[in-house]
XYZ file of C-alpha atoms in Angstrom:
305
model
C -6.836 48.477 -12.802
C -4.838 46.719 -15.939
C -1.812 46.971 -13.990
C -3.857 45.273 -11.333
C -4.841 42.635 -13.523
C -1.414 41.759 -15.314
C 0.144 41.424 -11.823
C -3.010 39.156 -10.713
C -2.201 36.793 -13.996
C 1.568 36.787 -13.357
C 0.961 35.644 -10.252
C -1.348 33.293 -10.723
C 1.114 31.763 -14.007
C 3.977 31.681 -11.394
C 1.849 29.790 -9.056
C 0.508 27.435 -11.431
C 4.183 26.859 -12.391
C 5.231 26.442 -9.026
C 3.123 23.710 -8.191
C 3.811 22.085 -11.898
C 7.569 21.828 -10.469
C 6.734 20.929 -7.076
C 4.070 18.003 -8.123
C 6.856 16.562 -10.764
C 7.207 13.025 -9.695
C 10.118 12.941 -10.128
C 10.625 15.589 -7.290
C 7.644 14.917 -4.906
C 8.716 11.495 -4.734
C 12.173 10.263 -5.774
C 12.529 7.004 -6.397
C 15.971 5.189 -4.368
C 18.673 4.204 -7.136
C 19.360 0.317 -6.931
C 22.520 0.406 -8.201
C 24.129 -2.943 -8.721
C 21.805 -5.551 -6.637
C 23.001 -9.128 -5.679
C 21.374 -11.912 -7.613
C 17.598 -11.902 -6.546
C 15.899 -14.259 -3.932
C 12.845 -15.669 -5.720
C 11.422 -17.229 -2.256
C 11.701 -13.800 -0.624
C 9.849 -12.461 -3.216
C 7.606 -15.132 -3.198
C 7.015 -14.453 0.893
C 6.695 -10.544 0.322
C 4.323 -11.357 -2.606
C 2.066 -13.397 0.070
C 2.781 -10.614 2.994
C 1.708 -7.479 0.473
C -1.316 -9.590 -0.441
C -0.426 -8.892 -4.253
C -3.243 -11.614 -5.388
C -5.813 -10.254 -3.065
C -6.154 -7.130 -5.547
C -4.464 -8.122 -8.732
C -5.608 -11.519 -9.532
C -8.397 -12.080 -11.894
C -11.552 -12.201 -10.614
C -13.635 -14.965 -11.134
C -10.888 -17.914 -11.094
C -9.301 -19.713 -8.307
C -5.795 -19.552 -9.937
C -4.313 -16.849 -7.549
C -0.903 -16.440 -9.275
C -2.608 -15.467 -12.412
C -2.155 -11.620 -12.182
C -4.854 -10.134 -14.695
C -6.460 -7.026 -12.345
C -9.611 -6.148 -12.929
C -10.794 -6.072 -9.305
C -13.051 -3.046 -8.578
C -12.464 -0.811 -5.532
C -14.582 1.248 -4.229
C -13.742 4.918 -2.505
C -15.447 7.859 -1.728
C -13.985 9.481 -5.186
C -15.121 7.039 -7.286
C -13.785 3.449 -8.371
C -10.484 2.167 -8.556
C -9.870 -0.957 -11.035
C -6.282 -3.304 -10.213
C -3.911 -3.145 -13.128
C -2.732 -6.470 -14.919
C 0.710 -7.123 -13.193
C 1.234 -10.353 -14.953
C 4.501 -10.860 -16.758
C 2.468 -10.184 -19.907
C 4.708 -7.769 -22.139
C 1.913 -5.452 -23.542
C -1.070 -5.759 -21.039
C 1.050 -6.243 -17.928
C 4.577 -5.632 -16.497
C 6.394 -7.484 -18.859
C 8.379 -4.858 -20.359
C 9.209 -3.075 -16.831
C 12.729 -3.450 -15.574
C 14.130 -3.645 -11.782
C 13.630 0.346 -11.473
C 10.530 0.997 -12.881
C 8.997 -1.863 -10.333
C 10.968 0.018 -7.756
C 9.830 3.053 -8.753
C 6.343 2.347 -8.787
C 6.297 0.368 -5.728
C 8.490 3.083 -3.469
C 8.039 6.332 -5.191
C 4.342 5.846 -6.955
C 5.650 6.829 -9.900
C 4.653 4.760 -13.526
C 7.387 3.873 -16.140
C 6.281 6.826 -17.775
C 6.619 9.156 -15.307
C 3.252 9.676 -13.725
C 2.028 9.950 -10.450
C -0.251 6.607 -9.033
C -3.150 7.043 -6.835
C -2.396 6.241 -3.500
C -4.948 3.463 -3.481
C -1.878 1.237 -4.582
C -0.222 1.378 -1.269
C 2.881 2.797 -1.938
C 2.771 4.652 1.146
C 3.307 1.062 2.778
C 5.396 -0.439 0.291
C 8.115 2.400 -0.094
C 9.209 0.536 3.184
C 10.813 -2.207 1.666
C 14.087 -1.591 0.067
C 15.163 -2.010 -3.316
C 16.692 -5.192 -2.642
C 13.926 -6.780 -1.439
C 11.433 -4.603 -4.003
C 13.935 -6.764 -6.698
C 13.559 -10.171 -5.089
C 9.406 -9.244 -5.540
C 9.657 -8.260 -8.716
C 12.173 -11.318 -9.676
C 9.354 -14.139 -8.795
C 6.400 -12.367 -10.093
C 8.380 -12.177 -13.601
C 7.996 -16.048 -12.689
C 4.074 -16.313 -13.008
C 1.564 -17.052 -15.935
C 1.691 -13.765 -18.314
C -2.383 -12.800 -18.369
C -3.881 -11.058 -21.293
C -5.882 -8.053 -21.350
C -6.385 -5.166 -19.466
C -8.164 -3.412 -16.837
C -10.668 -0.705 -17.022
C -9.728 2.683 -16.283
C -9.982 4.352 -13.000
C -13.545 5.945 -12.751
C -13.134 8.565 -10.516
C -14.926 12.083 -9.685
C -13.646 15.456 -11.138
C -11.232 17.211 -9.867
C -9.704 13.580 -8.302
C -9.663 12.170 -12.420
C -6.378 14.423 -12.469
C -3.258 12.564 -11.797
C -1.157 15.855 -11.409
C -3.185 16.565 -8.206
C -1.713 13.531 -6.819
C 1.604 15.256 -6.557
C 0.036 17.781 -3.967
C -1.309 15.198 -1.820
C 1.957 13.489 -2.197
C 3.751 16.896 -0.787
C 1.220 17.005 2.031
C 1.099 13.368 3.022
C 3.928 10.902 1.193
C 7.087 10.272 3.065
C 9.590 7.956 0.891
C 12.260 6.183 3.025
C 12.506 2.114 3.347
C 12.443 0.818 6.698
C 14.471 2.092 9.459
C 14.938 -0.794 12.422
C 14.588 0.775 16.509
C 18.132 -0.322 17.675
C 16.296 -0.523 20.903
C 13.919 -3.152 19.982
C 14.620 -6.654 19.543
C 15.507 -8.551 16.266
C 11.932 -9.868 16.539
C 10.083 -6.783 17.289
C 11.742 -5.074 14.334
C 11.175 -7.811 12.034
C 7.110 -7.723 13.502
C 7.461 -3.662 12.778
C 8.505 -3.932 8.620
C 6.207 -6.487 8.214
C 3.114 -4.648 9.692
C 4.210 -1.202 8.205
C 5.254 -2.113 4.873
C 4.489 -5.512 3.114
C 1.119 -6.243 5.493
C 0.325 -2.468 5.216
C -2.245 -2.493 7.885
C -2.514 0.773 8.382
C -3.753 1.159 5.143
C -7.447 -0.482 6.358
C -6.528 -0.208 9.854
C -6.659 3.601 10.035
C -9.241 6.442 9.947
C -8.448 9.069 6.759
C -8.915 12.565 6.298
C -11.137 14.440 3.716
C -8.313 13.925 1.345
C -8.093 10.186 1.958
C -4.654 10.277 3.735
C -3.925 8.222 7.077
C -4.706 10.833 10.411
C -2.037 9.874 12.368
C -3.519 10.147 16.179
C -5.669 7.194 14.809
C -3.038 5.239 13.191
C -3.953 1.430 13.925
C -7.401 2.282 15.624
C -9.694 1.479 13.139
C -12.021 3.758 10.882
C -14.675 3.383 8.453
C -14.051 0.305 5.960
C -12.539 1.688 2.533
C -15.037 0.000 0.488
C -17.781 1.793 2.416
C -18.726 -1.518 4.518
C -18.900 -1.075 8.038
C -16.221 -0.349 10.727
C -12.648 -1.984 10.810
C -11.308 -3.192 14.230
C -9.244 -1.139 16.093
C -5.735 -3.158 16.559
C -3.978 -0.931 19.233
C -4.177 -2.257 23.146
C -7.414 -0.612 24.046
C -9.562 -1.793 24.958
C -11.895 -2.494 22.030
C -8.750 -3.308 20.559
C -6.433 -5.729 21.275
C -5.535 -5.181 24.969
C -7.026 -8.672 26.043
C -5.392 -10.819 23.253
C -2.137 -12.310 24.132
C 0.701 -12.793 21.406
C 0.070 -16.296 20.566
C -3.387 -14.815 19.913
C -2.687 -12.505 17.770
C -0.151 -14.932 15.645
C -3.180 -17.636 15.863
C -5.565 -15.320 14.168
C -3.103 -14.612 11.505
C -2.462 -18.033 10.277
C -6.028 -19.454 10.975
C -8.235 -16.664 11.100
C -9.623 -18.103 14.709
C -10.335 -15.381 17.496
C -9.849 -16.068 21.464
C -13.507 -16.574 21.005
C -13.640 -19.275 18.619
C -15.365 -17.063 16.004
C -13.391 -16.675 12.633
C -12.600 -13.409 10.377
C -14.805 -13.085 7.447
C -14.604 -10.265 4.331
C -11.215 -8.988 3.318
C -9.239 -9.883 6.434
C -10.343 -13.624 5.632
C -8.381 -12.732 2.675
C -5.228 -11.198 4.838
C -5.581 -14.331 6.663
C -5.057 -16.440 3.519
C -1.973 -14.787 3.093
C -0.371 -14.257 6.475
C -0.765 -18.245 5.992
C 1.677 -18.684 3.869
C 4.625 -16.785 5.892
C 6.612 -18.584 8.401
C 5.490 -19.161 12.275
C 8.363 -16.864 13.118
C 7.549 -13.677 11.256
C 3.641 -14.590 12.407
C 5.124 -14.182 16.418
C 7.119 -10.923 15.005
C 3.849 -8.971 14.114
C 2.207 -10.321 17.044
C 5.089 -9.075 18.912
C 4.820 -5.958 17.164
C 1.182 -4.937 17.571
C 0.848 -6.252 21.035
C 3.967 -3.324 21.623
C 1.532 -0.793 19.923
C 0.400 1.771 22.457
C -3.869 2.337 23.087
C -5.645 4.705 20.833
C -9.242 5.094 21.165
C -10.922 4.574 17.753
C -13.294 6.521 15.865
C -16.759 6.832 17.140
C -19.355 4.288 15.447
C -17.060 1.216 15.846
């Protein structure tokens, strides 16, 4: 019986130090090396910083001033509440101090400047699309904005989700890392529609039904699901037909930059917001993710929509 029970703890130690390796996040989820980048494009950062919908989260509440970076916006999830980080320029209370990899770390990989994992509420499942050279243009304007003092409040979230290591076994379940690859079948257009719906726009990210572990199922990828923040259903954006099947591409690009459906009604919660920011992009790249999710085969949704 003690044999029983040393082998029992030895195996239970080797486990335990199994998973500590395999949830490192610095093996779950490299980060890409930059290397030696060109000199960085602050008005493509500025247009991925409007795509991603940076201010929509990490802007101050409370004030109009959306380039003013503070966090502090409270999202809720069934494990508890998420708060934005400050991502100001600020050098103690906000990214001041980060260079081009740690951005490109967090934003690809989900990995902090000191090497922990992030919860996948920051969409770096999304984001890891864009590639370092692009992640560098971002981070080159934002380094351009107001610095904003003060911090956040802490992530309150239920036990056993409170433990950031546990993060690195959803990541090895879930979390694919590799920047955008373009369909050489497609047209310029289409794949220029595709990066900007997967990655910057993430629209998957609210666009989706999730599992009990709050990861993207992907039958249901683009078909809607329950609202994050617990309030009420979001549209399905496939071509069925509940979705998008009767909306033509100017449509689609029309909604995007006005918020105005075929049906004269207008978008209200947080895809008013999306709206405010697909706004600010060019006509063209509009037409590209209309393009793009008119080209998106029909899933049926989740029931309740």
């Amino acid at each position: 019986m003690r044999r029983l029970l040393v082998t029992l703890v030895l195996l239970a130690a080797l486990a335990f130090a199994g998973f500590y390796v395999l949830t490192d996040p610095r093996v779950v989820s490299p980060s890409p090396e930059i290397g030696a980048l060109p000199a960085a494009d602050i008005e493509n950062g500025k247009l991925l910083f409007a795509a991603g919908g940076c201010a929509s989260c990490h802007a101050t509440p409370g004030q109009e001033e959306r380039t003013r970076l503070g966090g502090g916006r409270a999202l809720a999830s069934p494990f508890g509440t998420f708060h934005a980080p400050n991502i100001s320029p600020h050098t103690r209370d906000g990214i001041g101090n980060w260079g081009v990899q740690d951005f490109v770390d967090a934003m690809a990989a989900g990995v902090s400047p000191r090497g922990q994992h992030y919860y996948p509420a920051f969409p770096y499942t999304s984001y890891r699309l864009i590639p370092p050279k692009a992640l560098a243009d971002l981070f080159a304007y934002i380094r351009t904005l107001p610095p904003v003092e003060g911090r956040a409040a802490a992530h309150d979230l239920r036990f056993p989700f409170n433990i950031r290591r546990l993060v690195g076994g959803w990541k090895l379940l879930f979390f694919e890392g590799a920047s955008f690859r373009p369909d050489p079948a497609k047209s310029e257009s289409w794949n220029r529609g595709a990066y900007l719906v997967n990655g910057p726009g993430h629209c998957a990210e609210c666009h989706s039904a999730r599992n009990a572990l709050g990861a993207i199922v992907p039958a249901t990828r683009f078909a809607g699901g329950p609202d994050p923040e617990g309030k009420g259903m979001v549209p399905n954006i496939t071509q069925s037909e509940n979705g998008l099947a009767k909306w033509s591409v100017e449509e689609i690009a029309e909604l995007l930059k006005t918020g105005f459906t075929p049906s004269f009604d207008s978008v209200g919660g947080t895809m008013a917001e999306v709206v405010r920011n697909m706004a600010q992009l060019p006509d063209a790249d509009r037409a590209a993710m209309a393009e793009y999710l008119k080209s998106l085969p029909a899933v049926e949704g989740p029931k309740g929509r």
